[in-house]
Short mmCIF file of C-alpha atoms in Angstrom, two decimals:
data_model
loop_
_atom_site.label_atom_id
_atom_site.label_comp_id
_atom_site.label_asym_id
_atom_site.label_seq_id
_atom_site.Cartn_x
_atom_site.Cartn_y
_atom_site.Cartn_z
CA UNK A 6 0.00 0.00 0.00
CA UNK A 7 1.35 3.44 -1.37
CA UNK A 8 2.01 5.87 1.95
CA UNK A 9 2.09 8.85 -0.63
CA UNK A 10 -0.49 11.17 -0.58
CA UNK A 11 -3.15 12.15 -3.05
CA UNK A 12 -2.02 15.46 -4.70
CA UNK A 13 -4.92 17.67 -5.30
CA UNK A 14 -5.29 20.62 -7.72
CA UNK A 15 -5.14 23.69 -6.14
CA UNK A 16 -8.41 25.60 -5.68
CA UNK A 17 -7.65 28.66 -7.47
CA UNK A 18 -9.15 31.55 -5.14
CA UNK A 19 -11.71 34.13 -6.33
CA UNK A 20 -10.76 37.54 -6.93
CA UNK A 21 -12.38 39.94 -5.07
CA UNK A 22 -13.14 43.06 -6.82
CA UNK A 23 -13.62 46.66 -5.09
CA UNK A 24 -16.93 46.75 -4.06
CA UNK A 25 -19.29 49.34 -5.40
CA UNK A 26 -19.60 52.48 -3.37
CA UNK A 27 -23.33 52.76 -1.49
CA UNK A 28 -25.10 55.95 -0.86
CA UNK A 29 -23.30 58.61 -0.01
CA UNK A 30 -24.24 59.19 3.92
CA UNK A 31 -26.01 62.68 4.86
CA UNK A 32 -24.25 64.91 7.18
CA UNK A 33 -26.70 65.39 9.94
CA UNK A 34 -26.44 69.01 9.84
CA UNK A 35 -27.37 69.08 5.76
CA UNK A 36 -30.05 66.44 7.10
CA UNK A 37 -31.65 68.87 9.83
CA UNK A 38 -31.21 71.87 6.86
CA UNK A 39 -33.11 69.90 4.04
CA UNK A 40 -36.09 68.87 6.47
CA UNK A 41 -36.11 72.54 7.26
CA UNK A 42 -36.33 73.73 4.14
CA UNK A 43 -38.77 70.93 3.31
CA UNK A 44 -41.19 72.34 6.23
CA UNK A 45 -40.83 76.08 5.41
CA UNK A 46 -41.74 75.45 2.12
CA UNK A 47 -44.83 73.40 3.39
CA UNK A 48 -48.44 75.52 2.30
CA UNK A 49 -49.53 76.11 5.99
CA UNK A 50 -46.69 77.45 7.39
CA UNK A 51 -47.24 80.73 7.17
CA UNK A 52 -50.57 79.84 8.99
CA UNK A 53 -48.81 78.23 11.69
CA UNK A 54 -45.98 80.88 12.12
CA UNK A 55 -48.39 83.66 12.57
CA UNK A 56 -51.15 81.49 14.87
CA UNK A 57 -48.72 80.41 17.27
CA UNK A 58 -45.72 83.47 17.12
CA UNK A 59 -48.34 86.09 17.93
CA UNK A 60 -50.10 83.63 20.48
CA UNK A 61 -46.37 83.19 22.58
CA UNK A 62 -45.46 86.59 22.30
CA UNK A 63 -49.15 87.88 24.12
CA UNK A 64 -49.17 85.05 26.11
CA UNK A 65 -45.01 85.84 26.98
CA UNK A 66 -46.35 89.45 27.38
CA UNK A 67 -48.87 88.81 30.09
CA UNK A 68 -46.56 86.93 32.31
CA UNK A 69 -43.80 89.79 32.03
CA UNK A 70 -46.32 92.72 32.51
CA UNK A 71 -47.68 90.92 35.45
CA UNK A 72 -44.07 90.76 36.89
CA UNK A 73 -42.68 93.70 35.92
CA UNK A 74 -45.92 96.01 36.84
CA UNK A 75 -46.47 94.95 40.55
CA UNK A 76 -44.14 97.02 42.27
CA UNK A 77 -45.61 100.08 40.59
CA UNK A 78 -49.06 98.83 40.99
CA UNK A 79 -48.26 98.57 44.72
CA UNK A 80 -46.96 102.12 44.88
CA UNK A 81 -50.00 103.38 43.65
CA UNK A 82 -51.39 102.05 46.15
CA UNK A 83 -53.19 99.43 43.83
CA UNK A 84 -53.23 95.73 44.22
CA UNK A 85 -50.38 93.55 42.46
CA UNK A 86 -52.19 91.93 40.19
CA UNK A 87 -54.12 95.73 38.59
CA UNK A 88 -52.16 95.93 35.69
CA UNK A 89 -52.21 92.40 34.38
CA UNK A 90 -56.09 92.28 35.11
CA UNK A 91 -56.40 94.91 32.85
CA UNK A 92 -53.99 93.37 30.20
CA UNK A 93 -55.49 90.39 30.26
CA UNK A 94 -59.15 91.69 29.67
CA UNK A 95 -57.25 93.53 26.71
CA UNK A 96 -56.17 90.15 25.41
CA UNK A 97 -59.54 88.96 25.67
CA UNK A 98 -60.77 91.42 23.76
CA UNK A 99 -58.44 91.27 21.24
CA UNK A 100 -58.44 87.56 20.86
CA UNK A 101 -61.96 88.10 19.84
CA UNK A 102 -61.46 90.63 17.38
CA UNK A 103 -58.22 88.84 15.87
CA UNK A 104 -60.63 85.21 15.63
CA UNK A 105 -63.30 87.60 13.83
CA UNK A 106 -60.93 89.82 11.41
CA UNK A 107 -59.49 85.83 10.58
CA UNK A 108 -62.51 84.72 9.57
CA UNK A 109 -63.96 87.58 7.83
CA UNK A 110 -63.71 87.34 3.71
CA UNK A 111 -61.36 89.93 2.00
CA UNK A 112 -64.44 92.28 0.58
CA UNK A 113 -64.98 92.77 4.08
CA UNK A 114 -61.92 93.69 5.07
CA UNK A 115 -61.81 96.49 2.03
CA UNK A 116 -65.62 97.80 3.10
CA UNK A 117 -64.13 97.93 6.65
CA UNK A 118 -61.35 100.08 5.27
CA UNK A 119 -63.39 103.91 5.20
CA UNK A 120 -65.48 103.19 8.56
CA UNK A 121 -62.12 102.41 10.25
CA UNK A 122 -60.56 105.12 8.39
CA UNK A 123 -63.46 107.96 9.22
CA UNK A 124 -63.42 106.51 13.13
CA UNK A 125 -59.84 106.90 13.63
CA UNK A 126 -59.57 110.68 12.41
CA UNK A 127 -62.80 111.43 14.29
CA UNK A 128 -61.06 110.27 17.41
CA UNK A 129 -58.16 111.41 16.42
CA UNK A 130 -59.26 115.30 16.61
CA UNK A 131 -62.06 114.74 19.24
CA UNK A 132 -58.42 114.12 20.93
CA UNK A 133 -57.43 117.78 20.96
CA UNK A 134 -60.89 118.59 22.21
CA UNK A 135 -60.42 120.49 25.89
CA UNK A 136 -62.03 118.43 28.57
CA UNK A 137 -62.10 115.34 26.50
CA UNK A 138 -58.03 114.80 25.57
CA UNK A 139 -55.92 113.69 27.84
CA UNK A 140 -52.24 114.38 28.47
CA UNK A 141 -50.03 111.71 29.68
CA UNK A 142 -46.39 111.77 29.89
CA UNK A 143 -46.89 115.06 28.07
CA UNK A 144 -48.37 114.02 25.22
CA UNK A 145 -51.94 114.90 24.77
CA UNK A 146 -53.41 111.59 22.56
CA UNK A 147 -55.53 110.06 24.85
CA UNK A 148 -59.39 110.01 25.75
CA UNK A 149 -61.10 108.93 28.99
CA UNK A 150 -63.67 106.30 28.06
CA UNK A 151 -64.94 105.86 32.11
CA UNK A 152 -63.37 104.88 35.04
CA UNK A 153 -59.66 103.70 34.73
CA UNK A 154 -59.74 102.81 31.29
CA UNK A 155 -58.21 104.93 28.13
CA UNK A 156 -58.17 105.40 24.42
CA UNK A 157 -55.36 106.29 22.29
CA UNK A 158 -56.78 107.10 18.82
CA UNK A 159 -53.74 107.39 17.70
CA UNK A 160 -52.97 103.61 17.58
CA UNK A 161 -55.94 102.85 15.26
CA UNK A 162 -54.80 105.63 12.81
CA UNK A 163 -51.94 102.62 12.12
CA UNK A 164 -54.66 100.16 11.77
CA UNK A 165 -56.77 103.01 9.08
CA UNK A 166 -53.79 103.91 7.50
CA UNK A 167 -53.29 99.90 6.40
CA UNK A 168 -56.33 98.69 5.48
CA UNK A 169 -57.36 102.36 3.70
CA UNK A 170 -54.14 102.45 1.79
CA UNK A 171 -54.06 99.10 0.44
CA UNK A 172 -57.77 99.23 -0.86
CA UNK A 173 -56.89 102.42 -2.81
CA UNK A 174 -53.51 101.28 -3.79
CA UNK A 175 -55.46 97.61 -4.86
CA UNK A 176 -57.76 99.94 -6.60
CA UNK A 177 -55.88 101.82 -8.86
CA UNK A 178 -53.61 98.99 -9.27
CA UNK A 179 -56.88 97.28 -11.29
CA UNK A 180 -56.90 100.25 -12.98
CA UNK A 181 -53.44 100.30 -14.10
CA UNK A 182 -53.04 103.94 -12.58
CA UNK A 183 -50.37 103.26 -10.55
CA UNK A 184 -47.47 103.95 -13.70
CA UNK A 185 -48.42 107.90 -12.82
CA UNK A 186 -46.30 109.16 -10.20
CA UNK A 187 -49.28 111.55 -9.60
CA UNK A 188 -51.82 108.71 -8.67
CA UNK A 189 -49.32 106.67 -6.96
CA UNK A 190 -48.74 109.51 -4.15
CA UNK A 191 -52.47 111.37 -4.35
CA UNK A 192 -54.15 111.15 -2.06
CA UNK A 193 -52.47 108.41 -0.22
CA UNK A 194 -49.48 110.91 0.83
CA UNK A 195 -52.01 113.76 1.76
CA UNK A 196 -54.29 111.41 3.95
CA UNK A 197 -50.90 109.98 5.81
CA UNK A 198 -49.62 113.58 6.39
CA UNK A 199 -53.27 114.56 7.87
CA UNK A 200 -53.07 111.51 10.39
CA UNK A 201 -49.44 112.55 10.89
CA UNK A 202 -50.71 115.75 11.70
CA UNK A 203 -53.19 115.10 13.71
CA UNK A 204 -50.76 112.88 15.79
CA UNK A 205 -47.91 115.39 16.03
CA UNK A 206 -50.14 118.03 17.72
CA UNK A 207 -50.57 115.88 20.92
CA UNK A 208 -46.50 115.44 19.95
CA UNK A 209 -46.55 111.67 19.77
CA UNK A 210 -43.79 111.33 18.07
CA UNK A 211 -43.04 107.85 18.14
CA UNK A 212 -46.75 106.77 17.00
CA UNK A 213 -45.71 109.51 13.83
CA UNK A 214 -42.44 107.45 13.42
CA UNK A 215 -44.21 104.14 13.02
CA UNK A 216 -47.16 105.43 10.54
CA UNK A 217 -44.22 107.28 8.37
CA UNK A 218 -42.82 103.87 8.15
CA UNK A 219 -46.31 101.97 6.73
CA UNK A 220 -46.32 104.60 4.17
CA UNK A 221 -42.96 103.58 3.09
CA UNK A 222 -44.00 100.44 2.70
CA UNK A 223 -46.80 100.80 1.41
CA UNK A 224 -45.60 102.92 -1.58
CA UNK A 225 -42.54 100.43 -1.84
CA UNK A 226 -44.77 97.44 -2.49
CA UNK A 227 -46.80 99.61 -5.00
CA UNK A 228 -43.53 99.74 -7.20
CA UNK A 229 -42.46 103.44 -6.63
CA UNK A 230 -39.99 104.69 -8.72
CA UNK A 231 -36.58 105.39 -6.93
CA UNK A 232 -36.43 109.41 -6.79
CA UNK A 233 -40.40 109.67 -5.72
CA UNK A 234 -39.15 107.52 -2.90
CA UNK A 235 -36.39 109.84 -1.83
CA UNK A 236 -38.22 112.50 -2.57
CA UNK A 237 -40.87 111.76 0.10
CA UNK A 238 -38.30 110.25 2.56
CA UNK A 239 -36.34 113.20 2.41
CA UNK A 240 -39.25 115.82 3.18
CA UNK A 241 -40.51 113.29 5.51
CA UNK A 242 -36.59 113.44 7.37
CA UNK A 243 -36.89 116.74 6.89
CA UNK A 244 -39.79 117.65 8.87
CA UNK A 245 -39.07 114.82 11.69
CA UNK A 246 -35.62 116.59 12.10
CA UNK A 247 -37.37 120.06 12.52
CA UNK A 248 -39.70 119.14 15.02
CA UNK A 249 -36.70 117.36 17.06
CA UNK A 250 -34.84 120.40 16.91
CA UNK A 251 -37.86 122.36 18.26
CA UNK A 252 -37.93 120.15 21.48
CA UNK A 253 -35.51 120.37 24.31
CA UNK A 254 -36.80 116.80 25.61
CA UNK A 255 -36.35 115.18 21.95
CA UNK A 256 -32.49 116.79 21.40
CA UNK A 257 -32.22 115.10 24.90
CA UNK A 258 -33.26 111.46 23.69
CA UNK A 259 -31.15 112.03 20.91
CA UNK A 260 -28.48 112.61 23.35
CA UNK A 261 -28.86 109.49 24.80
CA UNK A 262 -28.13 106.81 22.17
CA UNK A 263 -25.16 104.70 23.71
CA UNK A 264 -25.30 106.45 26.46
CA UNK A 265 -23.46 104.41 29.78
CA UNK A 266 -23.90 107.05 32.54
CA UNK A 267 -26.82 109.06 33.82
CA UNK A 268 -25.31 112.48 32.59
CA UNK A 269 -26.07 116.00 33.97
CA UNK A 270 -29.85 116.01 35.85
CA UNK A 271 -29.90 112.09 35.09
CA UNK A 272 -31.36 112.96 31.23
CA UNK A 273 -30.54 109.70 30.51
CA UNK A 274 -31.35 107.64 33.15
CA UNK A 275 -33.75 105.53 31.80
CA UNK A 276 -31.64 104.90 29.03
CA UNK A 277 -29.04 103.88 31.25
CA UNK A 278 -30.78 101.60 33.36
CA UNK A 279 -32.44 99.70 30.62
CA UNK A 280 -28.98 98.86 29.90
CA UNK A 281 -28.08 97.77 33.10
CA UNK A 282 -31.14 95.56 33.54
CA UNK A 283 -30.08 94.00 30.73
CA UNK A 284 -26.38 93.65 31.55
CA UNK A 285 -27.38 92.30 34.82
CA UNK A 286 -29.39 89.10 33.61
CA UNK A 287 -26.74 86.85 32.27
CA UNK A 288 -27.24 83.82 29.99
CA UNK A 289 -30.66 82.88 31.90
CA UNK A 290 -31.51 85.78 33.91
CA UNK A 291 -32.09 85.90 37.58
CA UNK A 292 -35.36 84.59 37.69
CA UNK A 293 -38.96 84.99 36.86
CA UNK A 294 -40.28 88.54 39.29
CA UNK A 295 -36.35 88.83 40.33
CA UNK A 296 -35.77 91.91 38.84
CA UNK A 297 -34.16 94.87 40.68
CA UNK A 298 -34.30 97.49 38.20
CA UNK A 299 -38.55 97.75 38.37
CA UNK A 300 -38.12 98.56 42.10
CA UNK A 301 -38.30 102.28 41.32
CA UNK A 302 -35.08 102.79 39.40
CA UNK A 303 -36.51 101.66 35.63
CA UNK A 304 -39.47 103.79 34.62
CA UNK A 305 -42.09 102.68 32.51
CA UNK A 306 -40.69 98.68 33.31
CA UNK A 307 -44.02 97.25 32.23
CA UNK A 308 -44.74 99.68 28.99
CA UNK A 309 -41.69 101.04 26.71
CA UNK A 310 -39.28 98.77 28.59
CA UNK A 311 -40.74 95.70 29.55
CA UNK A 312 -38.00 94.24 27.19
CA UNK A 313 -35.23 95.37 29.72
CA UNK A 314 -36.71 93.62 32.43
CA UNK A 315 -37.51 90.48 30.42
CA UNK A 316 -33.92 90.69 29.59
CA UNK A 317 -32.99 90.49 33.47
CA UNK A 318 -35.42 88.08 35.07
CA UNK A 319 -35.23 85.99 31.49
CA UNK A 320 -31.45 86.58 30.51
CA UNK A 321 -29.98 86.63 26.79
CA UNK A 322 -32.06 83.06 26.45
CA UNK A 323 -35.40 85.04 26.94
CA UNK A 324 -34.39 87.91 25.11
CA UNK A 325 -33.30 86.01 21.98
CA UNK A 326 -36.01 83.52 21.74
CA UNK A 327 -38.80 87.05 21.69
CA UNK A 328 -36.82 88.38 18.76
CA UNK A 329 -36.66 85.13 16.86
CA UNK A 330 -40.94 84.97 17.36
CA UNK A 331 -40.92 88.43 16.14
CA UNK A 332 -38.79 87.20 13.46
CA UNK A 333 -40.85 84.36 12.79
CA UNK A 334 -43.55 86.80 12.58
CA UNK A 335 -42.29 89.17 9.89
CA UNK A 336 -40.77 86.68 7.42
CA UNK A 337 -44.50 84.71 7.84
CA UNK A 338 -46.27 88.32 6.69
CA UNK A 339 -43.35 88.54 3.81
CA UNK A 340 -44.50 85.44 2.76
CA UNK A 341 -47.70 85.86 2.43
CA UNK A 342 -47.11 89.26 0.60
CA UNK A 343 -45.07 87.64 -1.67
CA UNK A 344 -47.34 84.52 -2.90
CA UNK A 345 -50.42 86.21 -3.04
CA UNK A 346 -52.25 87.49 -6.55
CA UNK A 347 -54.59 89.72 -4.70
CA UNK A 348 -52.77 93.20 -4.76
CA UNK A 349 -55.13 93.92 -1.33
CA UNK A 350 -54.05 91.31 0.26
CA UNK A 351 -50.17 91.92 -0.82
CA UNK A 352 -50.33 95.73 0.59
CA UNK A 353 -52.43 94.46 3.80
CA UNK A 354 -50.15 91.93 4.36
CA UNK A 355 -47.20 94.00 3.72
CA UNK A 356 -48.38 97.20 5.56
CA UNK A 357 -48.88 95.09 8.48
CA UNK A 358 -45.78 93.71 8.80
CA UNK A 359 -43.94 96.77 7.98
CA UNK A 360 -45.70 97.84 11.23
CA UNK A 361 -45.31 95.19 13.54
CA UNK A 362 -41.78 94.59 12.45
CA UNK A 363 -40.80 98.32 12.55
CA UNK A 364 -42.62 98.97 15.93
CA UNK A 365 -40.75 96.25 17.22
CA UNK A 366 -37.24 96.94 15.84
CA UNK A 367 -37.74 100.76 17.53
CA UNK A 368 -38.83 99.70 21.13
CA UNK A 369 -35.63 97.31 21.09
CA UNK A 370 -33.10 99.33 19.85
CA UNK A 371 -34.11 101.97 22.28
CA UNK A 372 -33.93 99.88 24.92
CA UNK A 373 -30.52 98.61 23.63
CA UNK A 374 -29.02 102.11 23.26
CA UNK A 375 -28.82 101.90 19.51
CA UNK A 376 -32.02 104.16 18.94
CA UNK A 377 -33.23 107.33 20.59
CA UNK A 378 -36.61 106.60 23.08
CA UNK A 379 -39.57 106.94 21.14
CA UNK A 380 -42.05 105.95 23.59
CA UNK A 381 -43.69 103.24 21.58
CA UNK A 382 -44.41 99.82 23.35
CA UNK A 383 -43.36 96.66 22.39
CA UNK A 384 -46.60 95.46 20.01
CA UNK A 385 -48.11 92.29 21.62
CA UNK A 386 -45.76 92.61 24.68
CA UNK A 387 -45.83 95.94 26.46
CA UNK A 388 -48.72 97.00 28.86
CA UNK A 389 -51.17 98.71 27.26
CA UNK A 390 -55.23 97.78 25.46
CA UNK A 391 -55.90 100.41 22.96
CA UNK A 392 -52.26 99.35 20.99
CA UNK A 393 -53.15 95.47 21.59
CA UNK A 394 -56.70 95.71 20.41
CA UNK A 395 -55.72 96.78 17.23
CA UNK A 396 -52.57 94.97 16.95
CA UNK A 397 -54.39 91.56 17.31
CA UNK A 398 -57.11 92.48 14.66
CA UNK A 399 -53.83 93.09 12.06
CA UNK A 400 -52.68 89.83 13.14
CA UNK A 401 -56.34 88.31 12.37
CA UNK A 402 -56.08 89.97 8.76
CA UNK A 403 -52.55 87.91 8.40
CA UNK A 404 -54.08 84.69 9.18
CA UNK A 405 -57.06 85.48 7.08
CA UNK A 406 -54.49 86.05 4.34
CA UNK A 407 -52.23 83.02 4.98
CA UNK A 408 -55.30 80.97 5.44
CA UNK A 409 -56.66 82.40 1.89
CA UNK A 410 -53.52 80.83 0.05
CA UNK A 411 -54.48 78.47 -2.54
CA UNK A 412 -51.75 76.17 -1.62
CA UNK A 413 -53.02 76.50 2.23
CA UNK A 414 -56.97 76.35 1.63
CA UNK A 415 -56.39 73.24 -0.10
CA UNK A 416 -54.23 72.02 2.32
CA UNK A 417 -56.56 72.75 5.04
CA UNK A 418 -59.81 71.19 3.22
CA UNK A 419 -57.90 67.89 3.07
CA UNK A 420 -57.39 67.79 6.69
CA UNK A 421 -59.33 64.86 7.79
CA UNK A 422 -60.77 64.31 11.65
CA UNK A 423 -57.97 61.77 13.51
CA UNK A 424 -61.62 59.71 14.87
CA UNK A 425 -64.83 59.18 13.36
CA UNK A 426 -66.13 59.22 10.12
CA UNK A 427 -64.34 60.82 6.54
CA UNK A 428 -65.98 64.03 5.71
CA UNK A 429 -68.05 63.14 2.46
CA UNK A 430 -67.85 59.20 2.96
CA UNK A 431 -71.11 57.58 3.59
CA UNK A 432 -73.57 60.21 3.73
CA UNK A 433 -74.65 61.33 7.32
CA UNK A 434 -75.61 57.53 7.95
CA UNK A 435 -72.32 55.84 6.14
CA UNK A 436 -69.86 53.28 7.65
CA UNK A 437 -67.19 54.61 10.05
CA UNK A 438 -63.72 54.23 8.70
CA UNK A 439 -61.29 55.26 12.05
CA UNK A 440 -57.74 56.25 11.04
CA UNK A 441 -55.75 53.30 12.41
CA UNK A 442 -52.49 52.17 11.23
CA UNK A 443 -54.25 48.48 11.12
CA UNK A 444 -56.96 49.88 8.91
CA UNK A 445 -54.40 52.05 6.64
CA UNK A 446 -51.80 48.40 6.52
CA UNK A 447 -54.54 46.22 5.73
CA UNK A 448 -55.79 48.19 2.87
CA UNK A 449 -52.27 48.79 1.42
CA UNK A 450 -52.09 44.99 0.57
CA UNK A 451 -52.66 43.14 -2.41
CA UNK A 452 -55.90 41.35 -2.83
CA UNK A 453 -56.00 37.18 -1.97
CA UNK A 454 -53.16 37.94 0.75
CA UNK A 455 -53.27 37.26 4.00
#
């Protein structure tokens, strides 16, 4: 017997080739930035933004006008809670009128627009009426509708100018008049300068500042030519610059811009002390009703400065996340400017959010030290009815518009009830088909399969 072995061939060994290179994996970051995009570009957004940003802010509002107003409720010899009672019956108010101005149809709006407009000037001069105006802080735009409560006119005249301005601009738009310089600025320019008028002689001039800047954008969005914007700017700059030089006490805001100390007969101590409210919260603040400034030293904490004391009970974390819902706010009104075919609705939409946005952007920067103190409140934040009331009915015209979207009203008729039956399946007697993942699984498989 042969002790050799068997010699096998050798087993010749596959060669293994590169293999094919799979998907190219997302960077998370590019990941959270496409889903982004992906939900900004969704048809209700707009909606959304504008439901729930203006919603936080008021809600935000109440809880900082409640803390920031009790010590000077309490040295009026008022209870704690008097200021916030009255904001919140303000918001109550104004949540009705922003639920009906979102559910009214546009041709409403635009017949609203001359009532509003005739009521607001009416006011307006019944304002400079003696023993009907009322002077506060020196200014003499308010009227005493009974008991503690009061009306500033003035803050509707925003509200007129809007919905007035961008029915005639709509109109003559439809009319293709708006190529003529002439048409473009009469008698839009006129009507603005009366309400500006009116306003200035109770010496507002903050409330002036903010209706200047919804003409502007009104007559931007209606297309006007470069030099007729200019033009108006620079009488508008003009005039603003003369009446500041006329007044001792608005050379002596002007004064204040940066300003880090007091100065001669503390002129600019509430400039000052907004900033070190601000300075003193830190990353998170020092707590909700912590704040030492509104114990006498910060005037008007709960009104034009409500943001400095948000900034120290709240810190830089409360501070930023109110300007990114403001933020929110504006580019949702841009938006629904900018996909709308209805010119109303563009100038409406884009009036309002020049005012909201501009308001906003003043009260900040004056609080910051970057702007001069104009007196105007922070809009859905700072103390105060007759500016919420018809802040929160602009607000209901936005969500009327962003509801009015064709991409949105579809959206929103497709919506279908999470229980109970399908809209339009069955007839009022019909099967119930409940919204189950069973029920949807079931029906996504072939038929004869089990």
């Amino acid at each position: 017997m042969s002790s050799s072995r068997t010699r096998r061939a050798p087993v010749q060994r596959a060669v293994r080739r590169p293999a094919a290179p799979g998907p190219r994996r997302e960077n998370p970051f590019q990941r959270l930035h496409t889903r982004a995009r992906k939900a900004w570009d969704r048809p209700l957004t707009a909606y959304y933004l504008i439901l729930g940003g203006s919603l936080l802010i008021t809600v935000l509002g109440l809880v900082m006008v409640y803390s920031a107003s009790q010590i000077k409720a309490l040295q009026m010899s008022l209870p704690g809670s008097y200021f916030f009672r009255k904001q919140l019956l303000a918001a109550a108010l104004g949540a009705g009128l922003l639920f009906a101005a979102s559910r009214m149809p546009v041709k409403l709006h635009r017949a609203l627009a001359y009532p509003i407009l005739a009521g607001a000037v009416f006011l307006m001069a019944l304002v400079q009426v003696p023993g009907i105006g009322m002077s506060v802080n020196g200014n003499q735009n308010w009227i005493s509708v009974g008991g503690p409560f009061q009306l500033q006119p003035s803050e509707f005249g925003k509200l007129a100018l809007v919905l007035w301005g961008a029915d005639l601009l709509a109109r003559k738009q439809d009319k293709k008049l708006l190529a003529q310089w002439k048409h473009m600025l009469v008698p839009l320019v006129p009507v603005a300068f009366m309400l500006l008028g009116l306003i200035m002689l109770g010496g507002d001039m903050g409330t002036a500042i903010i209706l200047t800047a919804i003409l502007f954008g009104l007559l931007w969005l209606a297309g006007a030519p470069t030099r007729l914007f200019v033009g108006v700017l620079s009488v508008a700059g003009l005039i603003g610059l003369m009446l500041i030089k006329t007044s001792p006490n608005r050379m002596a805001r002007l004064q204040c811009i940066g300003a880090t100390d007091p100065g001669p007969g503390d002129s600019c101590w509430q400039a000052v002390h907004g900033i070190y409210a601000l300075a003193s919260g830190g990353i998170f603040g020092s707590g909700l009703g912590a704040s030492v400034e509104k114990w006498g030293q910060l005037p008007e904490a709960h009104t034009d400065f409500i943001f400095a004391v948000t900034g120290e009970e709240l810190g830089l974390a409360g501070t930023l996340s109110v300007l990114a819902l403001f933020a929110a706010l504006g580019y949702a009104g841009i938006r629904v400017a900018g996909r709308t075919d209805d010119p109303f609705v563009r100038y409406a939409a884009g009036g309002v959010t020049t005012w909201v946005t501009a308001q906003a952007v003043i009260n900040i920067g004056a609080v910051l030290g970057l702007l001069p103190i104009a007196g105007v409140p922070l809009p859905l934040f700072s103390y105060g009815g007759s500016a919420l009331l018809p802040t929160m009915f602009a607000i209901g015209l936005l969500i009327a518009f962003a509801r009015d979207e064709p991409g949105a009203r579809a959206a929103l008729s497709l919506r279908q009830p999470r229980f109970g039956r399908k809209r339009g399946a069955g007839g009022p007697r019909g099967p119930r088909r409940w919204n189950t993942m069973r029920r949807r699984a079931s029906a996504a498989r072939p038929s004869g399969e089990r």
